[in-house]
Short mmCIF file of N, CA and C in Angstrom, two decimals:
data_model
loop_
_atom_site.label_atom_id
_atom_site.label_comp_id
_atom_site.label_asym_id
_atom_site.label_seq_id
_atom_site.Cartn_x
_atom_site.Cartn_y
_atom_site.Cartn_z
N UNK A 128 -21.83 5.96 1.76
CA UNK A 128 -20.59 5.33 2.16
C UNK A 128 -19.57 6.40 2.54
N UNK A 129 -19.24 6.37 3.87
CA UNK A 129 -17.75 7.00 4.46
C UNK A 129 -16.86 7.16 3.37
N UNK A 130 -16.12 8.09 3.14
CA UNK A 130 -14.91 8.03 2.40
C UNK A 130 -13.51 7.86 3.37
N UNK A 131 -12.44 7.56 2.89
CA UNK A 131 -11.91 7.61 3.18
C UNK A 131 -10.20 6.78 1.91
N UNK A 132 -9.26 7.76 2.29
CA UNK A 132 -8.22 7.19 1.39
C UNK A 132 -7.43 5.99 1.88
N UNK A 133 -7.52 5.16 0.34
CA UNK A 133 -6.59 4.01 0.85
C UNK A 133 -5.31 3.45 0.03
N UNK A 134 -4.25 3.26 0.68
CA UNK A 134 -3.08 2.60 -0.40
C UNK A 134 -2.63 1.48 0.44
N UNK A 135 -1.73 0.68 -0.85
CA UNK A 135 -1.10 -0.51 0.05
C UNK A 135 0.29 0.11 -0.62
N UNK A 136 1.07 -0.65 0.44
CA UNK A 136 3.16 -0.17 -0.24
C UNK A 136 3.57 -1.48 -0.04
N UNK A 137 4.36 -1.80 -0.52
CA UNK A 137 5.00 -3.21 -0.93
C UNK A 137 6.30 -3.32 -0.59
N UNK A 138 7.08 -3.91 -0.08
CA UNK A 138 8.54 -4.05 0.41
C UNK A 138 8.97 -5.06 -0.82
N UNK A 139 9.81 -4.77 -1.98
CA UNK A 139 10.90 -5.85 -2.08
C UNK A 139 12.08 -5.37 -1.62
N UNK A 140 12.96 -6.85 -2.11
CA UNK A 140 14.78 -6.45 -1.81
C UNK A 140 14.92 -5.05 -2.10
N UNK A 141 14.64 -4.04 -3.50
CA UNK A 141 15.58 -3.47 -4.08
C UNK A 141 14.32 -2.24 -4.34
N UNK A 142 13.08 -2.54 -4.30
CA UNK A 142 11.98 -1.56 -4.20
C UNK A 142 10.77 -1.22 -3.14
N UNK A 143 10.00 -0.13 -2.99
CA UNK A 143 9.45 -0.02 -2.86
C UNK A 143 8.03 0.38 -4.03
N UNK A 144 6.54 -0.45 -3.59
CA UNK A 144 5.53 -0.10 -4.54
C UNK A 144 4.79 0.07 -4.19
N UNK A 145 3.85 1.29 -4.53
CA UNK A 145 2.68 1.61 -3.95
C UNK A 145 1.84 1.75 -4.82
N UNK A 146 0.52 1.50 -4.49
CA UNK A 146 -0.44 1.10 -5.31
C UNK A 146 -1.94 2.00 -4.81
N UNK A 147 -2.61 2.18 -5.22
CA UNK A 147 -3.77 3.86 -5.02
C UNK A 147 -4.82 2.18 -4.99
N UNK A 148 -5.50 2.58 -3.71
CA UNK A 148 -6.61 1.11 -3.48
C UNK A 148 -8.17 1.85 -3.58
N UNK A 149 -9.04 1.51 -4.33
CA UNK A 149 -10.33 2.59 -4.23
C UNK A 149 -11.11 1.59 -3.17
N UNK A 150 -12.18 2.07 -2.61
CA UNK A 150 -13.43 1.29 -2.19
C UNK A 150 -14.38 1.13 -3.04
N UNK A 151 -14.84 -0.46 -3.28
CA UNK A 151 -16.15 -0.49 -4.18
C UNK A 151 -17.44 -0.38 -3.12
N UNK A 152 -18.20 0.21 -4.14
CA UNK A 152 -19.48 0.38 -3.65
C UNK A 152 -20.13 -0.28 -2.57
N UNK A 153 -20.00 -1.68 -2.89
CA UNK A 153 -20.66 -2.44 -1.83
C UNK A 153 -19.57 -3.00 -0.40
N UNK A 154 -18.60 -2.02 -0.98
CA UNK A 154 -17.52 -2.58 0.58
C UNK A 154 -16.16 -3.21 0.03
N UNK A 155 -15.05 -2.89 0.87
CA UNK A 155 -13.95 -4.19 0.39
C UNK A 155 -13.09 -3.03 -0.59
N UNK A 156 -12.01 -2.89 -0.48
CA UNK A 156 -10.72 -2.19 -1.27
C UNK A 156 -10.52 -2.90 -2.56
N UNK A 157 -9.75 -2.98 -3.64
CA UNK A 157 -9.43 -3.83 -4.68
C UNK A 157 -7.92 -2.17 -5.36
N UNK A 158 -7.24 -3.09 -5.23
CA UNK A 158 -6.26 -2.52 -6.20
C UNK A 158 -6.49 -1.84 -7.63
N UNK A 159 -5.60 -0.35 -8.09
CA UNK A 159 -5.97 -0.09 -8.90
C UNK A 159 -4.59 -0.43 -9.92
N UNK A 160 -4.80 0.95 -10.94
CA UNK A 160 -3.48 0.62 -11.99
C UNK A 160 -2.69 1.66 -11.85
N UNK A 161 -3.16 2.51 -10.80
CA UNK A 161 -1.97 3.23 -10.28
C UNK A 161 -1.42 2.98 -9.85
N UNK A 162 -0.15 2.94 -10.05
CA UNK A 162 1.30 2.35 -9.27
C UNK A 162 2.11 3.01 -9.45
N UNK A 163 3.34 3.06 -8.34
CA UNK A 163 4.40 3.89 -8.16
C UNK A 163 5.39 3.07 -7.52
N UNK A 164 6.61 3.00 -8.54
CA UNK A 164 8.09 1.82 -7.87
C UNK A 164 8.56 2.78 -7.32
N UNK A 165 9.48 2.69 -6.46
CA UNK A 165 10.39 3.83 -5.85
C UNK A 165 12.06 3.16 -5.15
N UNK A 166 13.14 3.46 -5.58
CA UNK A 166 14.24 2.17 -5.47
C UNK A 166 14.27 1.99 -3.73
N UNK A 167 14.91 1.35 -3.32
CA UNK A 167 15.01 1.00 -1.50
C UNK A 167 15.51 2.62 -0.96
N UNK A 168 16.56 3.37 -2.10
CA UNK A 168 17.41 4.07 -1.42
C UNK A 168 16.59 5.39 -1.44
N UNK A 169 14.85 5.28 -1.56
CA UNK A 169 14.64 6.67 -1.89
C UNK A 169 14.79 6.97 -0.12
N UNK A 170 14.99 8.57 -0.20
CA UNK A 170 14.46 9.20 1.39
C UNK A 170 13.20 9.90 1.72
N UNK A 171 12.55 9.85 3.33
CA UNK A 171 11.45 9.44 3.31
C UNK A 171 11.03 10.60 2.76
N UNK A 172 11.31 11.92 2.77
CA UNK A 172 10.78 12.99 2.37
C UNK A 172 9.85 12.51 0.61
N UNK A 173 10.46 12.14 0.01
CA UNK A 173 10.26 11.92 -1.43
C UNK A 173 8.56 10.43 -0.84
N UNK A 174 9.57 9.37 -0.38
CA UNK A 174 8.69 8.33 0.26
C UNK A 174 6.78 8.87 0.53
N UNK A 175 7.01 9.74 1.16
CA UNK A 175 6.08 10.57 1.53
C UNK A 175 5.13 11.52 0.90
N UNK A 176 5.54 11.97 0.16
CA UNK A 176 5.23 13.36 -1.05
C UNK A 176 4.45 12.04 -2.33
N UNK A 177 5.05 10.79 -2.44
CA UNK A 177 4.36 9.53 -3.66
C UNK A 177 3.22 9.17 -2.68
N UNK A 178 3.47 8.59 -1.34
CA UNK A 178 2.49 8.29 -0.52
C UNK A 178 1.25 9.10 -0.10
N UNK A 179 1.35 10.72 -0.38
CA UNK A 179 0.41 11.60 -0.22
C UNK A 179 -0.46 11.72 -1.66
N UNK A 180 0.20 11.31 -2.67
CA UNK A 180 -0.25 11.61 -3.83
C UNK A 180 -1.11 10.19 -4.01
N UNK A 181 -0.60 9.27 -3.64
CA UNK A 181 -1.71 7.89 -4.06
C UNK A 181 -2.88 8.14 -3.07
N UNK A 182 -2.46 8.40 -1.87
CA UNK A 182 -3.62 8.79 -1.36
C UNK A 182 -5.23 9.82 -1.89
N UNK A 183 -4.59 10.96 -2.58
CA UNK A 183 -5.52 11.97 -3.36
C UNK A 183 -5.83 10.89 -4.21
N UNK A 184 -5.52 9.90 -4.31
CA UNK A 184 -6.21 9.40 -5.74
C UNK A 184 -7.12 8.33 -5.64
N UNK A 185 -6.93 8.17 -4.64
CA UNK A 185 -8.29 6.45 -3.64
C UNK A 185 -8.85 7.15 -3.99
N UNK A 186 -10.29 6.97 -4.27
CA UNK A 186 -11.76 7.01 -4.65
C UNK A 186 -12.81 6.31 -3.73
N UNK A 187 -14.12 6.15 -3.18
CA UNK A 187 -14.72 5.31 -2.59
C UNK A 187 -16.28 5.11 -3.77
N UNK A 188 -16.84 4.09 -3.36
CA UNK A 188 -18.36 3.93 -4.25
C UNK A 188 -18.08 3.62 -5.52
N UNK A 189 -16.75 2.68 -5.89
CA UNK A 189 -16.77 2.34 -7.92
C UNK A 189 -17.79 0.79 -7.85
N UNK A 190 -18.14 1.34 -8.83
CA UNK A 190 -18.92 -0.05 -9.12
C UNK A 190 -17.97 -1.54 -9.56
N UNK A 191 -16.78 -1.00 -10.43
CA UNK A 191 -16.25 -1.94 -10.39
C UNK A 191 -14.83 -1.75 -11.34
N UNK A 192 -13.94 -2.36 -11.06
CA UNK A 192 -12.70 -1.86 -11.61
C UNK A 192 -12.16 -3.39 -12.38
N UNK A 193 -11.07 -2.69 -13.62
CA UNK A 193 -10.70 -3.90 -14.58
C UNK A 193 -9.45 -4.41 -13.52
N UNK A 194 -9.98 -5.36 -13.19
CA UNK A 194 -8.63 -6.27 -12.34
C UNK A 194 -7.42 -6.78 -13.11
N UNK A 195 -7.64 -6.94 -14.58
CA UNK A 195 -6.67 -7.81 -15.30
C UNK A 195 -5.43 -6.51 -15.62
N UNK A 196 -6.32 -5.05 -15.70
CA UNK A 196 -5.67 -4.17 -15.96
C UNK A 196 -4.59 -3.50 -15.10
N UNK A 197 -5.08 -3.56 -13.62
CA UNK A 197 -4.37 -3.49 -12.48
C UNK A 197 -3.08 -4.56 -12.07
N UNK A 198 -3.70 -5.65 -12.54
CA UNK A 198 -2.63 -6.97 -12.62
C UNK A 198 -1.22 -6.92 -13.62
N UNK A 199 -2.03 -6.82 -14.76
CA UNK A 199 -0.85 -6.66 -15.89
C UNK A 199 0.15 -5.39 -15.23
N UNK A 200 -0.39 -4.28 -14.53
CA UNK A 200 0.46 -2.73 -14.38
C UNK A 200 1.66 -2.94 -13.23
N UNK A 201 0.86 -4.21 -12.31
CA UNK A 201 1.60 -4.50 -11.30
C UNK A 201 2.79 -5.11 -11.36
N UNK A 202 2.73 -6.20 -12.74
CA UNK A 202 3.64 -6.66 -13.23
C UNK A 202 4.85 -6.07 -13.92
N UNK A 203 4.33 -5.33 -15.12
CA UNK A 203 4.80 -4.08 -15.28
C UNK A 203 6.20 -3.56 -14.43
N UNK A 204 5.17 -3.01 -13.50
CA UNK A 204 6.24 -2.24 -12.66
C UNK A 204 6.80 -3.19 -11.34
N UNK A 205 6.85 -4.16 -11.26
CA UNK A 205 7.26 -4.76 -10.38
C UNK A 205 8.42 -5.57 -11.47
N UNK A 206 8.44 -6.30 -12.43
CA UNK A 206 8.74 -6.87 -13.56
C UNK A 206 8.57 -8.51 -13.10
N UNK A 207 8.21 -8.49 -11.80
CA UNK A 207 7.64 -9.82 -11.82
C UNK A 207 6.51 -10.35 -11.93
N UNK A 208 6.69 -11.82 -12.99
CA UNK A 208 4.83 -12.36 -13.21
C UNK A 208 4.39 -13.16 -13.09
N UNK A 209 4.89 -13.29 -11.77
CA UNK A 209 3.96 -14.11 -11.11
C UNK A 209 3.54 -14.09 -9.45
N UNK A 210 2.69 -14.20 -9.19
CA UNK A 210 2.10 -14.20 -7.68
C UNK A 210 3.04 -14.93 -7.14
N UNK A 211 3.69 -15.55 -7.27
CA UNK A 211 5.01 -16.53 -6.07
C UNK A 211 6.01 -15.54 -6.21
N UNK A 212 6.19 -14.94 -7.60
CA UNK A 212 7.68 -14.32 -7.70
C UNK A 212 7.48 -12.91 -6.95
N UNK A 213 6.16 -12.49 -6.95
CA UNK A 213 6.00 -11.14 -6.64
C UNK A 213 5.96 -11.30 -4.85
N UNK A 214 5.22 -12.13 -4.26
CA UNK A 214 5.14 -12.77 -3.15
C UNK A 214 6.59 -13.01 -2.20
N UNK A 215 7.59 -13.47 -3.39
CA UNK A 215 8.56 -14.05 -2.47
C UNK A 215 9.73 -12.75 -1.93
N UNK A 216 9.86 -12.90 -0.66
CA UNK A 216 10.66 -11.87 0.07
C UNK A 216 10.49 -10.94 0.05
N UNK A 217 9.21 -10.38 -0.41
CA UNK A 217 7.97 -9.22 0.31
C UNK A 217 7.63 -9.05 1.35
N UNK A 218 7.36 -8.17 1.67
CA UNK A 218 6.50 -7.50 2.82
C UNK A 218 5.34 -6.49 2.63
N UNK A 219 4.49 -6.18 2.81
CA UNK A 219 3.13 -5.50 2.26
C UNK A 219 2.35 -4.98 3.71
N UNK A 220 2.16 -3.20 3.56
CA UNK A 220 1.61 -2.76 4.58
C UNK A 220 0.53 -1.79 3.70
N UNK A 221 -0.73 -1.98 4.68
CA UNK A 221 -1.53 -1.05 3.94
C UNK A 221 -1.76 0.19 4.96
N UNK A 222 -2.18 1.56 4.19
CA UNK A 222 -2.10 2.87 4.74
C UNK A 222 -3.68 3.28 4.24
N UNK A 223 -4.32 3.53 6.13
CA UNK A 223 -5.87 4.57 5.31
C UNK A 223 -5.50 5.70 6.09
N UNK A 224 -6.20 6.56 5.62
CA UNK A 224 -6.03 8.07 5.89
C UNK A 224 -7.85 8.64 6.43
N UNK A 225 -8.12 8.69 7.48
CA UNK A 225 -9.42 9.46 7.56
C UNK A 225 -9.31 11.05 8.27
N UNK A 226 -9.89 11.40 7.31
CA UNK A 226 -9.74 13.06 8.19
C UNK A 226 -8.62 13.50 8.18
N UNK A 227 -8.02 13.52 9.07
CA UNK A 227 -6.77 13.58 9.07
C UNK A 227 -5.63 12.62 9.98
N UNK A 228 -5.87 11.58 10.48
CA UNK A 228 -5.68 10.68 11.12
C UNK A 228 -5.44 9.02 10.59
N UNK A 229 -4.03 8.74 10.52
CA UNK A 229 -3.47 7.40 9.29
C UNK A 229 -3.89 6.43 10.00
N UNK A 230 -3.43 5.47 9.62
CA UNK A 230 -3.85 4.11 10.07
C UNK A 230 -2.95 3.05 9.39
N UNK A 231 -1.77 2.60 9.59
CA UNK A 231 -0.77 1.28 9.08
C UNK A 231 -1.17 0.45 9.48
N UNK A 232 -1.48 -0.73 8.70
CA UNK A 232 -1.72 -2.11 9.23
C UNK A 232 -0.72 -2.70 8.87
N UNK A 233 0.70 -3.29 9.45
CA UNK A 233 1.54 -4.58 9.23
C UNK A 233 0.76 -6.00 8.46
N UNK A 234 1.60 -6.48 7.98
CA UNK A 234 0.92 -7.52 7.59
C UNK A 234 2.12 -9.26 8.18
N UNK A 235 1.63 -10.22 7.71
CA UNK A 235 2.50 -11.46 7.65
C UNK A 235 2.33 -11.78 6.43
N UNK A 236 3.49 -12.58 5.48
CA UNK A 236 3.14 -13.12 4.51
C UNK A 236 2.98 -14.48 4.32
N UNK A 237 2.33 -14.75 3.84
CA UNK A 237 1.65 -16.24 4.33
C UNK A 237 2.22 -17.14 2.80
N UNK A 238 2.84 -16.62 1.87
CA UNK A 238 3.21 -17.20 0.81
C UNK A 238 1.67 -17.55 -0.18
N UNK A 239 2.10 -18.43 -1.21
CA UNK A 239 0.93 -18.46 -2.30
C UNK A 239 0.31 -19.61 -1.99
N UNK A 240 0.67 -20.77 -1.19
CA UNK A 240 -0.33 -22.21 -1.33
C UNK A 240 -0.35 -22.11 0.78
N UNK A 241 -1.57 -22.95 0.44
CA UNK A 241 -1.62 -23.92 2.05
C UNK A 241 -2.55 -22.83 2.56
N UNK A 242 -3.09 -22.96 3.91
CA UNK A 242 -4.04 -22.50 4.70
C UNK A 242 -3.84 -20.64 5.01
N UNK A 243 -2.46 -21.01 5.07
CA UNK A 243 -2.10 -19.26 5.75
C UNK A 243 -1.72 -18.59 4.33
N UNK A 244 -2.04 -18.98 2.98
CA UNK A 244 -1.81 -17.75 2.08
C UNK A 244 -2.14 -16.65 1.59
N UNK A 245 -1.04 -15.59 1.12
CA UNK A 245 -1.90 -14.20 1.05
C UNK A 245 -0.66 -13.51 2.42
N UNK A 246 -1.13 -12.53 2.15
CA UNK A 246 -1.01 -11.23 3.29
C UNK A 246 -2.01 -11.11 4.64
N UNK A 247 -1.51 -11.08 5.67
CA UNK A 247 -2.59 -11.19 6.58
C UNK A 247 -1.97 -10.24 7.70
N UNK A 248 -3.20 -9.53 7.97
CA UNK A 248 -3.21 -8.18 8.59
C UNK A 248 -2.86 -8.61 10.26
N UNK A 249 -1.47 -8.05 10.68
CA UNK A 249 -1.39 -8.13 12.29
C UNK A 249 -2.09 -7.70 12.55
N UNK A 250 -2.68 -7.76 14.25
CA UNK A 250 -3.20 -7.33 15.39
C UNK A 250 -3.08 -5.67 15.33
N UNK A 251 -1.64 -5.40 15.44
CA UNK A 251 -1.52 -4.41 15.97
C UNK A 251 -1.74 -3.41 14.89
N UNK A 252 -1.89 -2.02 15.04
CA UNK A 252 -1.42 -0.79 14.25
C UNK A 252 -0.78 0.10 14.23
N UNK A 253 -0.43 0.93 13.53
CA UNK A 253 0.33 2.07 13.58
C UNK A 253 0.18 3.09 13.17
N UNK A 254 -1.22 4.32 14.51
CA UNK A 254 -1.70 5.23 14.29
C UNK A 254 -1.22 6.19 14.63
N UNK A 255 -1.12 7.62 13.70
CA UNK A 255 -0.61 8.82 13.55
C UNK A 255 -1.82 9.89 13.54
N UNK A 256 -1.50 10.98 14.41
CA UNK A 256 -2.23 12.37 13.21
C UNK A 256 -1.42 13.06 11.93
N UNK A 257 -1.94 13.80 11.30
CA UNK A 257 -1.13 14.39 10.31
C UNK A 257 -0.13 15.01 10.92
N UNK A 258 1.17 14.05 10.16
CA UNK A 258 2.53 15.10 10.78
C UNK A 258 2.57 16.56 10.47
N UNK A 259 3.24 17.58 11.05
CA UNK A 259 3.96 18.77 10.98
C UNK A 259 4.66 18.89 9.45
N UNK A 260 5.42 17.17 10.02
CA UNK A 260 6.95 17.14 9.56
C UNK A 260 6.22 15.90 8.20
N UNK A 261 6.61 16.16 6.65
CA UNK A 261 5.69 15.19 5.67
C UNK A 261 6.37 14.42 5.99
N UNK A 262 7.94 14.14 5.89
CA UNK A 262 8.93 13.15 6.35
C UNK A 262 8.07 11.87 7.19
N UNK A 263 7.22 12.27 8.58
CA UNK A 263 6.96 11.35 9.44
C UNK A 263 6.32 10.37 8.85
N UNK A 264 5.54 10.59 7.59
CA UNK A 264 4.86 9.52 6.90
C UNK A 264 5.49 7.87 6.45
N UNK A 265 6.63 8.34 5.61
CA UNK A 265 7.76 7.80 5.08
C UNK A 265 8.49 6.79 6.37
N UNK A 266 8.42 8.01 7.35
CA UNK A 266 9.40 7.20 8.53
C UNK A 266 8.05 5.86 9.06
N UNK A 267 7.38 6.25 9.15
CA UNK A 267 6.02 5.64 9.69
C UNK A 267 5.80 4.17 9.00
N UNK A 268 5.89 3.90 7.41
CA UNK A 268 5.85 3.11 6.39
C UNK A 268 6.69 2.42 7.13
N UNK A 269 8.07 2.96 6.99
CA UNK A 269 9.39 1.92 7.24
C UNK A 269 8.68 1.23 8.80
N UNK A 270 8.15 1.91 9.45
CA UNK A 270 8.41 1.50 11.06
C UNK A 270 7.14 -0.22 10.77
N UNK A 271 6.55 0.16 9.94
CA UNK A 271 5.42 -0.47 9.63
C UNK A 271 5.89 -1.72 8.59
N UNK A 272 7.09 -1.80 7.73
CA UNK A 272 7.50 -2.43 7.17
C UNK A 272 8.98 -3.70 8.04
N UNK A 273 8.63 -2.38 9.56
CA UNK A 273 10.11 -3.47 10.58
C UNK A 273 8.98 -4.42 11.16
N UNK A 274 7.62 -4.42 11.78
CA UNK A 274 6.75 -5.33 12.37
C UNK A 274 6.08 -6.38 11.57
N UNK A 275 6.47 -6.33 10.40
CA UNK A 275 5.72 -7.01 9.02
C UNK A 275 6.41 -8.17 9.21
N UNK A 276 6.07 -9.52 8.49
CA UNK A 276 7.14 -10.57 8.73
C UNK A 276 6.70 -10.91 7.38
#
């Protein structure tokens, strides 16, 4: 199995959260219990330097990870518990990294009930090489968090 690093970052009102996503073995990302809040007002430099670090920490090939443990951490640090509360007036973009070359996927939020629920990955993306500048990462998130709905 390819490696490659993966995180998702989370938009609320008043935070940002990022979360270190491994690949299991047989395919498919799943959230871990690494998490990182960061308030709205951080700047991207900092944004960037948390976002490089969850990245070192994706893993690919686990056989299988404690979901309840990842759940409870999310809560935790989000302080909301519940999937509607955590859901509501979010935005959620996920970030892979191969080689050296990112990859943002925007998302829509589709809320918790009815046909369109969940997070669902736009069309489009938002591909980078490794910046110069670490900043561009950070700026990149946000640009990725303005196409999100």
């Amino acid at each position: 199995m390819k490696h490659f690093d993966r995180i998702g970052v989370y938009e609320f009102p008043d935070k940002y959260v990022i979360v270190t996503i491994d690949t299991l073995e047989k395919g498919g990302g799943i959230h871990t219990d690494q998490i990182t809040s960061l308030p709205k007002s951080v700047d991207n430099l900092e944004l960037s330097k948390w976002i490089l670090k969850h990245l070192e920490l994706s893993k690919s090939g686990i056989k299988n990870i404690d979901r309840e443990k990842a759940k409870k951490e999310l809560i935790k640090v989000t302080g909301l518990k519940t999937l509607k509360a955590q859901m509501k007036d979010s935005k959620y973009v996920s970030l892979n990294r191969n080689n050296r070359t990112y990859s943002i996927g925007p998302t829509i939020n589709g809320g918790t009930s009815g046909p369109k629920k969940g997070y669902h990955f736009k069309k489009e993306k938002i591909e980078f090489n490794e910046p110069e500048i670490i900043s561009e990462i950070g700026i990149n998130i946000k640009k990725g968090f303005e196409v999100s709905e």
